[in-house]
Amino acid sequence: MQDTTKLDKLRKDIVFSADLAGEKLIFHSTWGIFSPKEIDVGTQLLVNLLEIEPGDSCLDLGCGYGPIGLYMARRAYQGETLLVDKDFMAVDYANANAKRNNLTNAKAILSNAFDHIESQIEFDVIASNIPAKVGKEMLSLILNDAYSRLKPGGKLYVVTINGLRQYMKRNLTDVFGDYKKLKQGKTYTVALARKLTD
């Protein structure tokens, strides 16, 4: 059994700051939340490619402790950013991190993808670092629900492991009628799909 000093240290928040595409943010996280000690490579790749306007309404789908959503909130300072996650600890940390970074235009809620997002809310930008093990059924729900919840001309940005690249290309093209690979790294690919207007 480990001594209590080590265990007490593990129970304390992990605290770090990060520069996300020029935006400096402070994060607290904990063990059990994805990438608790640093911003993961996929998120960094995604954030560097996001195009956010000051008045945009944004959604971070599967927010964890909030790096993508809080970056969007900082950029969309005249808009609102909603962060969602199915893990209550992630939601608690995302809300605390929004407060810590003085982002009053960001709010995190508990939701399994779009399940608990008010039906009338539409977004200009949806961004997600989609977990590799989410399953094709859930991916299908995410892509179709994202399409229906975007405003005309709205954008869905996703980062996935390279093994899902062709799946995402096929399915984004099928659902959105649009697909663009923005960048492919050693492990991750960032893709963009727009909700086309007539």
mmCIF file with all atom_site columns, C-alpha atoms in Angstrom:
data_model
loop_
_atom_site.group_PDB
_atom_site.id
_atom_site.type_symbol
_atom_site.label_atom_id
_atom_site.label_alt_id
_atom_site.label_comp_id
_atom_site.label_asym_id
_atom_site.label_entity_id
_atom_site.label_seq_id
_atom_site.pdbx_PDB_ins_code
_atom_site.Cartn_x
_atom_site.Cartn_y
_atom_site.Cartn_z
_atom_site.occupancy
_atom_site.B_iso_or_equiv
_atom_site.pdbx_formal_charge
_atom_site.auth_seq_id
_atom_site.auth_comp_id
_atom_site.auth_asym_id
_atom_site.auth_atom_id
_atom_site.pdbx_PDB_model_num
ATOM 1   C CA . MET A 1 1   ? 0.000   0.000  0.000   1.00 0.00 ? 1   MET A CA 1
ATOM 2   C CA . GLN A 1 2   ? 1.287   3.465  -0.896  1.00 0.00 ? 2   GLN A CA 1
ATOM 3   C CA . ASP A 1 3   ? 1.884   5.933  1.887   1.00 0.00 ? 3   ASP A CA 1
ATOM 4   C CA . THR A 1 4   ? -0.807  8.530  2.518   1.00 0.00 ? 4   THR A CA 1
ATOM 5   C CA . THR A 1 5   ? 1.438   11.434 1.471   1.00 0.00 ? 5   THR A CA 1
ATOM 6   C CA . LYS A 1 6   ? 1.694   10.051 -2.084  1.00 0.00 ? 6   LYS A CA 1
ATOM 7   C CA . LEU A 1 7   ? -2.023  9.308  -2.208  1.00 0.00 ? 7   LEU A CA 1
ATOM 8   C CA . ASP A 1 8   ? -2.906  12.785 -0.925  1.00 0.00 ? 8   ASP A CA 1
ATOM 9   C CA . LYS A 1 9   ? -0.712  14.282 -3.652  1.00 0.00 ? 9   LYS A CA 1
ATOM 10  C CA . LEU A 1 10  ? -2.546  12.220 -6.296  1.00 0.00 ? 10  LEU A CA 1
ATOM 11  C CA . ARG A 1 11  ? -5.891  13.513 -4.985  1.00 0.00 ? 11  ARG A CA 1
ATOM 12  C CA . LYS A 1 12  ? -4.922  17.158 -5.526  1.00 0.00 ? 12  LYS A CA 1
ATOM 13  C CA . ASP A 1 13  ? -5.878  18.957 -8.714  1.00 0.00 ? 13  ASP A CA 1
ATOM 14  C CA . ILE A 1 14  ? -3.409  18.856 -11.563 1.00 0.00 ? 14  ILE A CA 1
ATOM 15  C CA . VAL A 1 15  ? -2.731  22.490 -12.522 1.00 0.00 ? 15  VAL A CA 1
ATOM 16  C CA . PHE A 1 16  ? -1.111  23.720 -15.728 1.00 0.00 ? 16  PHE A CA 1
ATOM 17  C CA . SER A 1 17  ? -1.280  26.577 -18.200 1.00 0.00 ? 17  SER A CA 1
ATOM 18  C CA . ALA A 1 18  ? -1.395  26.201 -21.961 1.00 0.00 ? 18  ALA A CA 1
ATOM 19  C CA . ASP A 1 19  ? -1.029  28.387 -25.015 1.00 0.00 ? 19  ASP A CA 1
ATOM 20  C CA . LEU A 1 20  ? -3.746  27.346 -27.448 1.00 0.00 ? 20  LEU A CA 1
ATOM 21  C CA . ALA A 1 21  ? -3.219  29.072 -30.802 1.00 0.00 ? 21  ALA A CA 1
ATOM 22  C CA . GLY A 1 22  ? -2.153  32.258 -29.036 1.00 0.00 ? 22  GLY A CA 1
ATOM 23  C CA . GLU A 1 23  ? -4.706  32.101 -26.215 1.00 0.00 ? 23  GLU A CA 1
ATOM 24  C CA . LYS A 1 24  ? -3.197  31.550 -22.770 1.00 0.00 ? 24  LYS A CA 1
ATOM 25  C CA . LEU A 1 25  ? -5.464  29.529 -20.485 1.00 0.00 ? 25  LEU A CA 1
ATOM 26  C CA . ILE A 1 26  ? -5.105  27.983 -17.030 1.00 0.00 ? 26  ILE A CA 1
ATOM 27  C CA . PHE A 1 27  ? -6.490  24.504 -16.405 1.00 0.00 ? 27  PHE A CA 1
ATOM 28  C CA . HIS A 1 28  ? -7.189  22.368 -13.383 1.00 0.00 ? 28  HIS A CA 1
ATOM 29  C CA . SER A 1 29  ? -7.881  18.692 -14.026 1.00 0.00 ? 29  SER A CA 1
ATOM 30  C CA . THR A 1 30  ? -7.757  15.357 -12.256 1.00 0.00 ? 30  THR A CA 1
ATOM 31  C CA . TRP A 1 31  ? -6.950  11.717 -12.857 1.00 0.00 ? 31  TRP A CA 1
ATOM 32  C CA . GLY A 1 32  ? -9.672  9.907  -14.772 1.00 0.00 ? 32  GLY A CA 1
ATOM 33  C CA . ILE A 1 33  ? -10.337 12.771 -17.205 1.00 0.00 ? 33  ILE A CA 1
ATOM 34  C CA . PHE A 1 34  ? -8.750  12.491 -20.670 1.00 0.00 ? 34  PHE A CA 1
ATOM 35  C CA . SER A 1 35  ? -5.197  13.884 -20.917 1.00 0.00 ? 35  SER A CA 1
ATOM 36  C CA . PRO A 1 36  ? -5.174  15.359 -17.403 1.00 0.00 ? 36  PRO A CA 1
ATOM 37  C CA . LYS A 1 37  ? -1.608  16.745 -17.318 1.00 0.00 ? 37  LYS A CA 1
ATOM 38  C CA . GLU A 1 38  ? -1.367  18.509 -20.682 1.00 0.00 ? 38  GLU A CA 1
ATOM 39  C CA . ILE A 1 39  ? -3.262  19.372 -23.830 1.00 0.00 ? 39  ILE A CA 1
ATOM 40  C CA . ASP A 1 40  ? -3.174  16.310 -26.082 1.00 0.00 ? 40  ASP A CA 1
ATOM 41  C CA . VAL A 1 41  ? -1.741  16.425 -29.610 1.00 0.00 ? 41  VAL A CA 1
ATOM 42  C CA . GLY A 1 42  ? -5.138  15.980 -31.319 1.00 0.00 ? 42  GLY A CA 1
ATOM 43  C CA . THR A 1 43  ? -6.670  18.914 -29.439 1.00 0.00 ? 43  THR A CA 1
ATOM 44  C CA . GLN A 1 44  ? -3.670  21.120 -30.249 1.00 0.00 ? 44  GLN A CA 1
ATOM 45  C CA . LEU A 1 45  ? -3.949  20.207 -33.930 1.00 0.00 ? 45  LEU A CA 1
ATOM 46  C CA . LEU A 1 46  ? -7.688  20.966 -33.946 1.00 0.00 ? 46  LEU A CA 1
ATOM 47  C CA . VAL A 1 47  ? -7.484  24.282 -32.084 1.00 0.00 ? 47  VAL A CA 1
ATOM 48  C CA . ASN A 1 48  ? -4.831  25.589 -34.477 1.00 0.00 ? 48  ASN A CA 1
ATOM 49  C CA . LEU A 1 49  ? -7.261  25.113 -37.380 1.00 0.00 ? 49  LEU A CA 1
ATOM 50  C CA . LEU A 1 50  ? -10.494 26.485 -35.891 1.00 0.00 ? 50  LEU A CA 1
ATOM 51  C CA . GLU A 1 51  ? -11.906 29.617 -37.499 1.00 0.00 ? 51  GLU A CA 1
ATOM 52  C CA . ILE A 1 52  ? -14.058 31.399 -34.931 1.00 0.00 ? 52  ILE A CA 1
ATOM 53  C CA . GLU A 1 53  ? -15.792 34.775 -35.329 1.00 0.00 ? 53  GLU A CA 1
ATOM 54  C CA . PRO A 1 54  ? -16.386 37.058 -32.297 1.00 0.00 ? 54  PRO A CA 1
ATOM 55  C CA . GLY A 1 55  ? -20.177 36.587 -32.334 1.00 0.00 ? 55  GLY A CA 1
ATOM 56  C CA . ASP A 1 56  ? -20.274 32.848 -33.016 1.00 0.00 ? 56  ASP A CA 1
ATOM 57  C CA . SER A 1 57  ? -22.407 30.412 -31.065 1.00 0.00 ? 57  SER A CA 1
ATOM 58  C CA . CYS A 1 58  ? -20.120 27.441 -30.380 1.00 0.00 ? 58  CYS A CA 1
ATOM 59  C CA . LEU A 1 59  ? -20.361 23.894 -29.066 1.00 0.00 ? 59  LEU A CA 1
ATOM 60  C CA . ASP A 1 60  ? -17.559 21.739 -27.679 1.00 0.00 ? 60  ASP A CA 1
ATOM 61  C CA . LEU A 1 61  ? -18.811 18.168 -27.942 1.00 0.00 ? 61  LEU A CA 1
ATOM 62  C CA . GLY A 1 62  ? -17.097 15.905 -25.395 1.00 0.00 ? 62  GLY A CA 1
ATOM 63  C CA . CYS A 1 63  ? -15.367 18.762 -23.612 1.00 0.00 ? 63  CYS A CA 1
ATOM 64  C CA . GLY A 1 64  ? -13.333 17.037 -20.913 1.00 0.00 ? 64  GLY A CA 1
ATOM 65  C CA . TYR A 1 65  ? -11.977 19.775 -18.637 1.00 0.00 ? 65  TYR A CA 1
ATOM 66  C CA . GLY A 1 66  ? -12.603 22.316 -21.396 1.00 0.00 ? 66  GLY A CA 1
ATOM 67  C CA . PRO A 1 67  ? -9.601  23.187 -23.592 1.00 0.00 ? 67  PRO A CA 1
ATOM 68  C CA . ILE A 1 68  ? -11.427 23.325 -26.939 1.00 0.00 ? 68  ILE A CA 1
ATOM 69  C CA . GLY A 1 69  ? -14.560 25.010 -25.596 1.00 0.00 ? 69  GLY A CA 1
ATOM 70  C CA . LEU A 1 70  ? -12.696 27.591 -23.538 1.00 0.00 ? 70  LEU A CA 1
ATOM 71  C CA . TYR A 1 71  ? -10.508 28.444 -26.508 1.00 0.00 ? 71  TYR A CA 1
ATOM 72  C CA . MET A 1 72  ? -13.673 28.941 -28.601 1.00 0.00 ? 72  MET A CA 1
ATOM 73  C CA . ALA A 1 73  ? -15.256 31.056 -25.842 1.00 0.00 ? 73  ALA A CA 1
ATOM 74  C CA . ARG A 1 74  ? -12.174 33.278 -25.751 1.00 0.00 ? 74  ARG A CA 1
ATOM 75  C CA . ARG A 1 75  ? -12.331 33.763 -29.540 1.00 0.00 ? 75  ARG A CA 1
ATOM 76  C CA . ALA A 1 76  ? -16.147 34.083 -29.702 1.00 0.00 ? 76  ALA A CA 1
ATOM 77  C CA . TYR A 1 77  ? -16.183 36.671 -26.912 1.00 0.00 ? 77  TYR A CA 1
ATOM 78  C CA . GLN A 1 78  ? -19.462 38.248 -28.111 1.00 0.00 ? 78  GLN A CA 1
ATOM 79  C CA . GLY A 1 79  ? -21.162 34.861 -28.540 1.00 0.00 ? 79  GLY A CA 1
ATOM 80  C CA . GLU A 1 80  ? -21.972 31.932 -26.293 1.00 0.00 ? 80  GLU A CA 1
ATOM 81  C CA . THR A 1 81  ? -20.091 28.651 -26.018 1.00 0.00 ? 81  THR A CA 1
ATOM 82  C CA . LEU A 1 82  ? -21.675 25.481 -24.683 1.00 0.00 ? 82  LEU A CA 1
ATOM 83  C CA . LEU A 1 83  ? -19.488 22.599 -23.537 1.00 0.00 ? 83  LEU A CA 1
ATOM 84  C CA . VAL A 1 84  ? -20.938 19.117 -23.054 1.00 0.00 ? 84  VAL A CA 1
ATOM 85  C CA . ASP A 1 85  ? -19.609 15.856 -21.689 1.00 0.00 ? 85  ASP A CA 1
ATOM 86  C CA . LYS A 1 86  ? -21.164 12.664 -20.340 1.00 0.00 ? 86  LYS A CA 1
ATOM 87  C CA . ASP A 1 87  ? -18.713 12.627 -17.400 1.00 0.00 ? 87  ASP A CA 1
ATOM 88  C CA . PHE A 1 88  ? -19.893 14.731 -14.452 1.00 0.00 ? 88  PHE A CA 1
ATOM 89  C CA . MET A 1 89  ? -16.317 15.319 -13.260 1.00 0.00 ? 89  MET A CA 1
ATOM 90  C CA . ALA A 1 90  ? -15.366 16.701 -16.676 1.00 0.00 ? 90  ALA A CA 1
ATOM 91  C CA . VAL A 1 91  ? -18.360 19.065 -16.583 1.00 0.00 ? 91  VAL A CA 1
ATOM 92  C CA . ASP A 1 92  ? -17.453 20.260 -13.073 1.00 0.00 ? 92  ASP A CA 1
ATOM 93  C CA . TYR A 1 93  ? -13.854 20.929 -14.089 1.00 0.00 ? 93  TYR A CA 1
ATOM 94  C CA . ALA A 1 94  ? -14.870 22.621 -17.359 1.00 0.00 ? 94  ALA A CA 1
ATOM 95  C CA . ASN A 1 95  ? -17.184 25.012 -15.479 1.00 0.00 ? 95  ASN A CA 1
ATOM 96  C CA . ALA A 1 96  ? -14.514 25.729 -12.866 1.00 0.00 ? 96  ALA A CA 1
ATOM 97  C CA . ASN A 1 97  ? -11.948 26.347 -15.610 1.00 0.00 ? 97  ASN A CA 1
ATOM 98  C CA . ALA A 1 98  ? -14.328 28.726 -17.406 1.00 0.00 ? 98  ALA A CA 1
ATOM 99  C CA . LYS A 1 99  ? -14.690 30.706 -14.178 1.00 0.00 ? 99  LYS A CA 1
ATOM 100 C CA . ARG A 1 100 ? -10.952 30.549 -13.503 1.00 0.00 ? 100 ARG A CA 1
ATOM 101 C CA . ASN A 1 101 ? -10.282 32.067 -16.954 1.00 0.00 ? 101 ASN A CA 1
ATOM 102 C CA . ASN A 1 102 ? -13.043 34.721 -16.605 1.00 0.00 ? 102 ASN A CA 1
ATOM 103 C CA . LEU A 1 103 ? -15.045 33.264 -19.488 1.00 0.00 ? 103 LEU A CA 1
ATOM 104 C CA . THR A 1 104 ? -18.588 34.222 -18.533 1.00 0.00 ? 104 THR A CA 1
ATOM 105 C CA . ASN A 1 105 ? -19.805 33.295 -22.033 1.00 0.00 ? 105 ASN A CA 1
ATOM 106 C CA . ALA A 1 106 ? -18.975 29.588 -21.518 1.00 0.00 ? 106 ALA A CA 1
ATOM 107 C CA . LYS A 1 107 ? -21.081 26.980 -19.735 1.00 0.00 ? 107 LYS A CA 1
ATOM 108 C CA . ALA A 1 108 ? -20.663 23.203 -19.429 1.00 0.00 ? 108 ALA A CA 1
ATOM 109 C CA . ILE A 1 109 ? -23.560 20.772 -19.016 1.00 0.00 ? 109 ILE A CA 1
ATOM 110 C CA . LEU A 1 110 ? -23.910 17.033 -18.610 1.00 0.00 ? 110 LEU A CA 1
ATOM 111 C CA . SER A 1 111 ? -25.058 15.485 -21.886 1.00 0.00 ? 111 SER A CA 1
ATOM 112 C CA . ASN A 1 112 ? -24.369 12.371 -23.927 1.00 0.00 ? 112 ASN A CA 1
ATOM 113 C CA . ALA A 1 113 ? -23.625 14.196 -27.185 1.00 0.00 ? 113 ALA A CA 1
ATOM 114 C CA . PHE A 1 114 ? -26.784 16.200 -28.038 1.00 0.00 ? 114 PHE A CA 1
ATOM 115 C CA . ASP A 1 115 ? -29.206 14.358 -25.713 1.00 0.00 ? 115 ASP A CA 1
ATOM 116 C CA . HIS A 1 116 ? -29.586 17.156 -23.135 1.00 0.00 ? 116 HIS A CA 1
ATOM 117 C CA . ILE A 1 117 ? -28.973 20.229 -25.282 1.00 0.00 ? 117 ILE A CA 1
ATOM 118 C CA . GLU A 1 118 ? -32.130 22.322 -25.635 1.00 0.00 ? 118 GLU A CA 1
ATOM 119 C CA . SER A 1 119 ? -33.659 21.500 -29.019 1.00 0.00 ? 119 SER A CA 1
ATOM 120 C CA . GLN A 1 120 ? -34.020 25.108 -30.207 1.00 0.00 ? 120 GLN A CA 1
ATOM 121 C CA . ILE A 1 121 ? -30.311 25.947 -29.832 1.00 0.00 ? 121 ILE A CA 1
ATOM 122 C CA . GLU A 1 122 ? -28.328 26.090 -33.082 1.00 0.00 ? 122 GLU A CA 1
ATOM 123 C CA . PHE A 1 123 ? -24.610 26.645 -33.512 1.00 0.00 ? 123 PHE A CA 1
ATOM 124 C CA . ASP A 1 124 ? -22.247 28.397 -35.904 1.00 0.00 ? 124 ASP A CA 1
ATOM 125 C CA . VAL A 1 125 ? -19.351 26.127 -34.944 1.00 0.00 ? 125 VAL A CA 1
ATOM 126 C CA . ILE A 1 126 ? -19.236 22.654 -33.423 1.00 0.00 ? 126 ILE A CA 1
ATOM 127 C CA . ALA A 1 127 ? -15.857 21.151 -32.547 1.00 0.00 ? 127 ALA A CA 1
ATOM 128 C CA . SER A 1 128 ? -14.995 17.740 -31.165 1.00 0.00 ? 128 SER A CA 1
ATOM 129 C CA . ASN A 1 129 ? -11.986 15.601 -30.386 1.00 0.00 ? 129 ASN A CA 1
ATOM 130 C CA . ILE A 1 130 ? -13.871 12.378 -31.009 1.00 0.00 ? 130 ILE A CA 1
ATOM 131 C CA . PRO A 1 131 ? -12.619 9.402  -28.951 1.00 0.00 ? 131 PRO A CA 1
ATOM 132 C CA . ALA A 1 132 ? -11.412 6.463  -31.053 1.00 0.00 ? 132 ALA A CA 1
ATOM 133 C CA . LYS A 1 133 ? -13.550 3.984  -29.117 1.00 0.00 ? 133 LYS A CA 1
ATOM 134 C CA . VAL A 1 134 ? -16.846 5.878  -29.303 1.00 0.00 ? 134 VAL A CA 1
ATOM 135 C CA . GLY A 1 135 ? -18.294 3.322  -31.742 1.00 0.00 ? 135 GLY A CA 1
ATOM 136 C CA . LYS A 1 136 ? -19.798 3.745  -35.201 1.00 0.00 ? 136 LYS A CA 1
ATOM 137 C CA . GLU A 1 137 ? -23.364 3.933  -33.894 1.00 0.00 ? 137 GLU A CA 1
ATOM 138 C CA . MET A 1 138 ? -22.509 6.899  -31.670 1.00 0.00 ? 138 MET A CA 1
ATOM 139 C CA . LEU A 1 139 ? -20.483 8.505  -34.462 1.00 0.00 ? 139 LEU A CA 1
ATOM 140 C CA . SER A 1 140 ? -23.521 8.242  -36.729 1.00 0.00 ? 140 SER A CA 1
ATOM 141 C CA . LEU A 1 141 ? -25.680 9.971  -34.100 1.00 0.00 ? 141 LEU A CA 1
ATOM 142 C CA . ILE A 1 142 ? -23.066 12.687 -33.535 1.00 0.00 ? 142 ILE A CA 1
ATOM 143 C CA . LEU A 1 143 ? -22.662 13.532 -37.232 1.00 0.00 ? 143 LEU A CA 1
ATOM 144 C CA . ASN A 1 144 ? -26.390 13.539 -38.027 1.00 0.00 ? 144 ASN A CA 1
ATOM 145 C CA . ASP A 1 145 ? -27.294 15.513 -34.899 1.00 0.00 ? 145 ASP A CA 1
ATOM 146 C CA . ALA A 1 146 ? -24.469 17.984 -35.562 1.00 0.00 ? 146 ALA A CA 1
ATOM 147 C CA . TYR A 1 147 ? -25.836 18.600 -39.053 1.00 0.00 ? 147 TYR A CA 1
ATOM 148 C CA . SER A 1 148 ? -29.343 19.270 -37.751 1.00 0.00 ? 148 SER A CA 1
ATOM 149 C CA . ARG A 1 149 ? -28.071 21.605 -34.985 1.00 0.00 ? 149 ARG A CA 1
ATOM 150 C CA . LEU A 1 150 ? -25.822 23.779 -37.158 1.00 0.00 ? 150 LEU A CA 1
ATOM 151 C CA . LYS A 1 151 ? -27.058 27.046 -38.587 1.00 0.00 ? 151 LYS A CA 1
ATOM 152 C CA . PRO A 1 152 ? -26.938 27.307 -42.400 1.00 0.00 ? 152 PRO A CA 1
ATOM 153 C CA . GLY A 1 153 ? -23.280 27.766 -43.306 1.00 0.00 ? 153 GLY A CA 1
ATOM 154 C CA . GLY A 1 154 ? -22.251 26.392 -39.902 1.00 0.00 ? 154 GLY A CA 1
ATOM 155 C CA . LYS A 1 155 ? -19.077 24.356 -39.503 1.00 0.00 ? 155 LYS A CA 1
ATOM 156 C CA . LEU A 1 156 ? -18.291 21.037 -37.849 1.00 0.00 ? 156 LEU A CA 1
ATOM 157 C CA . TYR A 1 157 ? -14.626 20.479 -37.006 1.00 0.00 ? 157 TYR A CA 1
ATOM 158 C CA . VAL A 1 158 ? -13.540 17.026 -35.873 1.00 0.00 ? 158 VAL A CA 1
ATOM 159 C CA . VAL A 1 159 ? -10.208 15.530 -34.939 1.00 0.00 ? 159 VAL A CA 1
ATOM 160 C CA . THR A 1 160 ? -9.931  11.751 -35.003 1.00 0.00 ? 160 THR A CA 1
ATOM 161 C CA . ILE A 1 161 ? -7.204  9.148  -35.072 1.00 0.00 ? 161 ILE A CA 1
ATOM 162 C CA . ASN A 1 162 ? -5.961  8.482  -38.594 1.00 0.00 ? 162 ASN A CA 1
ATOM 163 C CA . GLY A 1 163 ? -7.591  5.046  -38.545 1.00 0.00 ? 163 GLY A CA 1
ATOM 164 C CA . LEU A 1 164 ? -11.007 6.768  -38.709 1.00 0.00 ? 164 LEU A CA 1
ATOM 165 C CA . ARG A 1 165 ? -10.034 9.170  -41.513 1.00 0.00 ? 165 ARG A CA 1
ATOM 166 C CA . GLN A 1 166 ? -11.742 7.299  -44.371 1.00 0.00 ? 166 GLN A CA 1
ATOM 167 C CA . TYR A 1 167 ? -14.814 6.567  -42.242 1.00 0.00 ? 167 TYR A CA 1
ATOM 168 C CA . MET A 1 168 ? -15.139 10.271 -41.419 1.00 0.00 ? 168 MET A CA 1
ATOM 169 C CA . LYS A 1 169 ? -14.639 11.264 -45.052 1.00 0.00 ? 169 LYS A CA 1
ATOM 170 C CA . ARG A 1 170 ? -17.405 8.894  -46.224 1.00 0.00 ? 170 ARG A CA 1
ATOM 171 C CA . ASN A 1 171 ? -19.850 9.780  -43.481 1.00 0.00 ? 171 ASN A CA 1
ATOM 172 C CA . LEU A 1 172 ? -19.302 13.543 -43.442 1.00 0.00 ? 172 LEU A CA 1
ATOM 173 C CA . THR A 1 173 ? -19.742 13.555 -47.219 1.00 0.00 ? 173 THR A CA 1
ATOM 174 C CA . ASP A 1 174 ? -22.905 11.465 -46.861 1.00 0.00 ? 174 ASP A CA 1
ATOM 175 C CA . VAL A 1 175 ? -24.447 13.569 -44.062 1.00 0.00 ? 175 VAL A CA 1
ATOM 176 C CA . PHE A 1 176 ? -23.223 17.058 -44.986 1.00 0.00 ? 176 PHE A CA 1
ATOM 177 C CA . GLY A 1 177 ? -22.546 16.736 -48.705 1.00 0.00 ? 177 GLY A CA 1
ATOM 178 C CA . ASP A 1 178 ? -19.238 18.360 -47.783 1.00 0.00 ? 178 ASP A CA 1
ATOM 179 C CA . TYR A 1 179 ? -15.847 17.244 -46.488 1.00 0.00 ? 179 TYR A CA 1
ATOM 180 C CA . LYS A 1 180 ? -12.428 18.826 -46.312 1.00 0.00 ? 180 LYS A CA 1
ATOM 181 C CA . LYS A 1 181 ? -9.332  17.318 -44.737 1.00 0.00 ? 181 LYS A CA 1
ATOM 182 C CA . LEU A 1 182 ? -7.633  20.293 -43.088 1.00 0.00 ? 182 LEU A CA 1
ATOM 183 C CA . LYS A 1 183 ? -4.539  18.561 -41.761 1.00 0.00 ? 183 LYS A CA 1
ATOM 184 C CA . GLN A 1 184 ? -3.170  15.105 -41.166 1.00 0.00 ? 184 GLN A CA 1
ATOM 185 C CA . GLY A 1 185 ? -0.480  14.530 -38.573 1.00 0.00 ? 185 GLY A CA 1
ATOM 186 C CA . LYS A 1 186 ? 1.320   11.332 -37.585 1.00 0.00 ? 186 LYS A CA 1
ATOM 187 C CA . THR A 1 187 ? -1.591  10.151 -35.456 1.00 0.00 ? 187 THR A CA 1
ATOM 188 C CA . TYR A 1 188 ? -4.546  12.518 -35.963 1.00 0.00 ? 188 TYR A CA 1
ATOM 189 C CA . THR A 1 189 ? -6.549  14.045 -38.800 1.00 0.00 ? 189 THR A CA 1
ATOM 190 C CA . VAL A 1 190 ? -8.615  17.237 -38.590 1.00 0.00 ? 190 VAL A CA 1
ATOM 191 C CA . ALA A 1 191 ? -11.619 17.463 -40.909 1.00 0.00 ? 191 ALA A CA 1
ATOM 192 C CA . LEU A 1 192 ? -14.175 20.174 -41.619 1.00 0.00 ? 192 LEU A CA 1
ATOM 193 C CA . ALA A 1 193 ? -17.731 19.817 -42.902 1.00 0.00 ? 193 ALA A CA 1
ATOM 194 C CA . ARG A 1 194 ? -19.969 22.794 -43.648 1.00 0.00 ? 194 ARG A CA 1
ATOM 195 C CA . LYS A 1 195 ? -23.750 22.853 -43.597 1.00 0.00 ? 195 LYS A CA 1
ATOM 196 C CA . LEU A 1 196 ? -24.248 24.029 -47.141 1.00 0.00 ? 196 LEU A CA 1
ATOM 197 C CA . THR A 1 197 ? -26.912 26.579 -48.002 1.00 0.00 ? 197 THR A CA 1
ATOM 198 C CA . ASP A 1 198 ? -29.032 26.377 -51.153 1.00 0.00 ? 198 ASP A CA 1
#
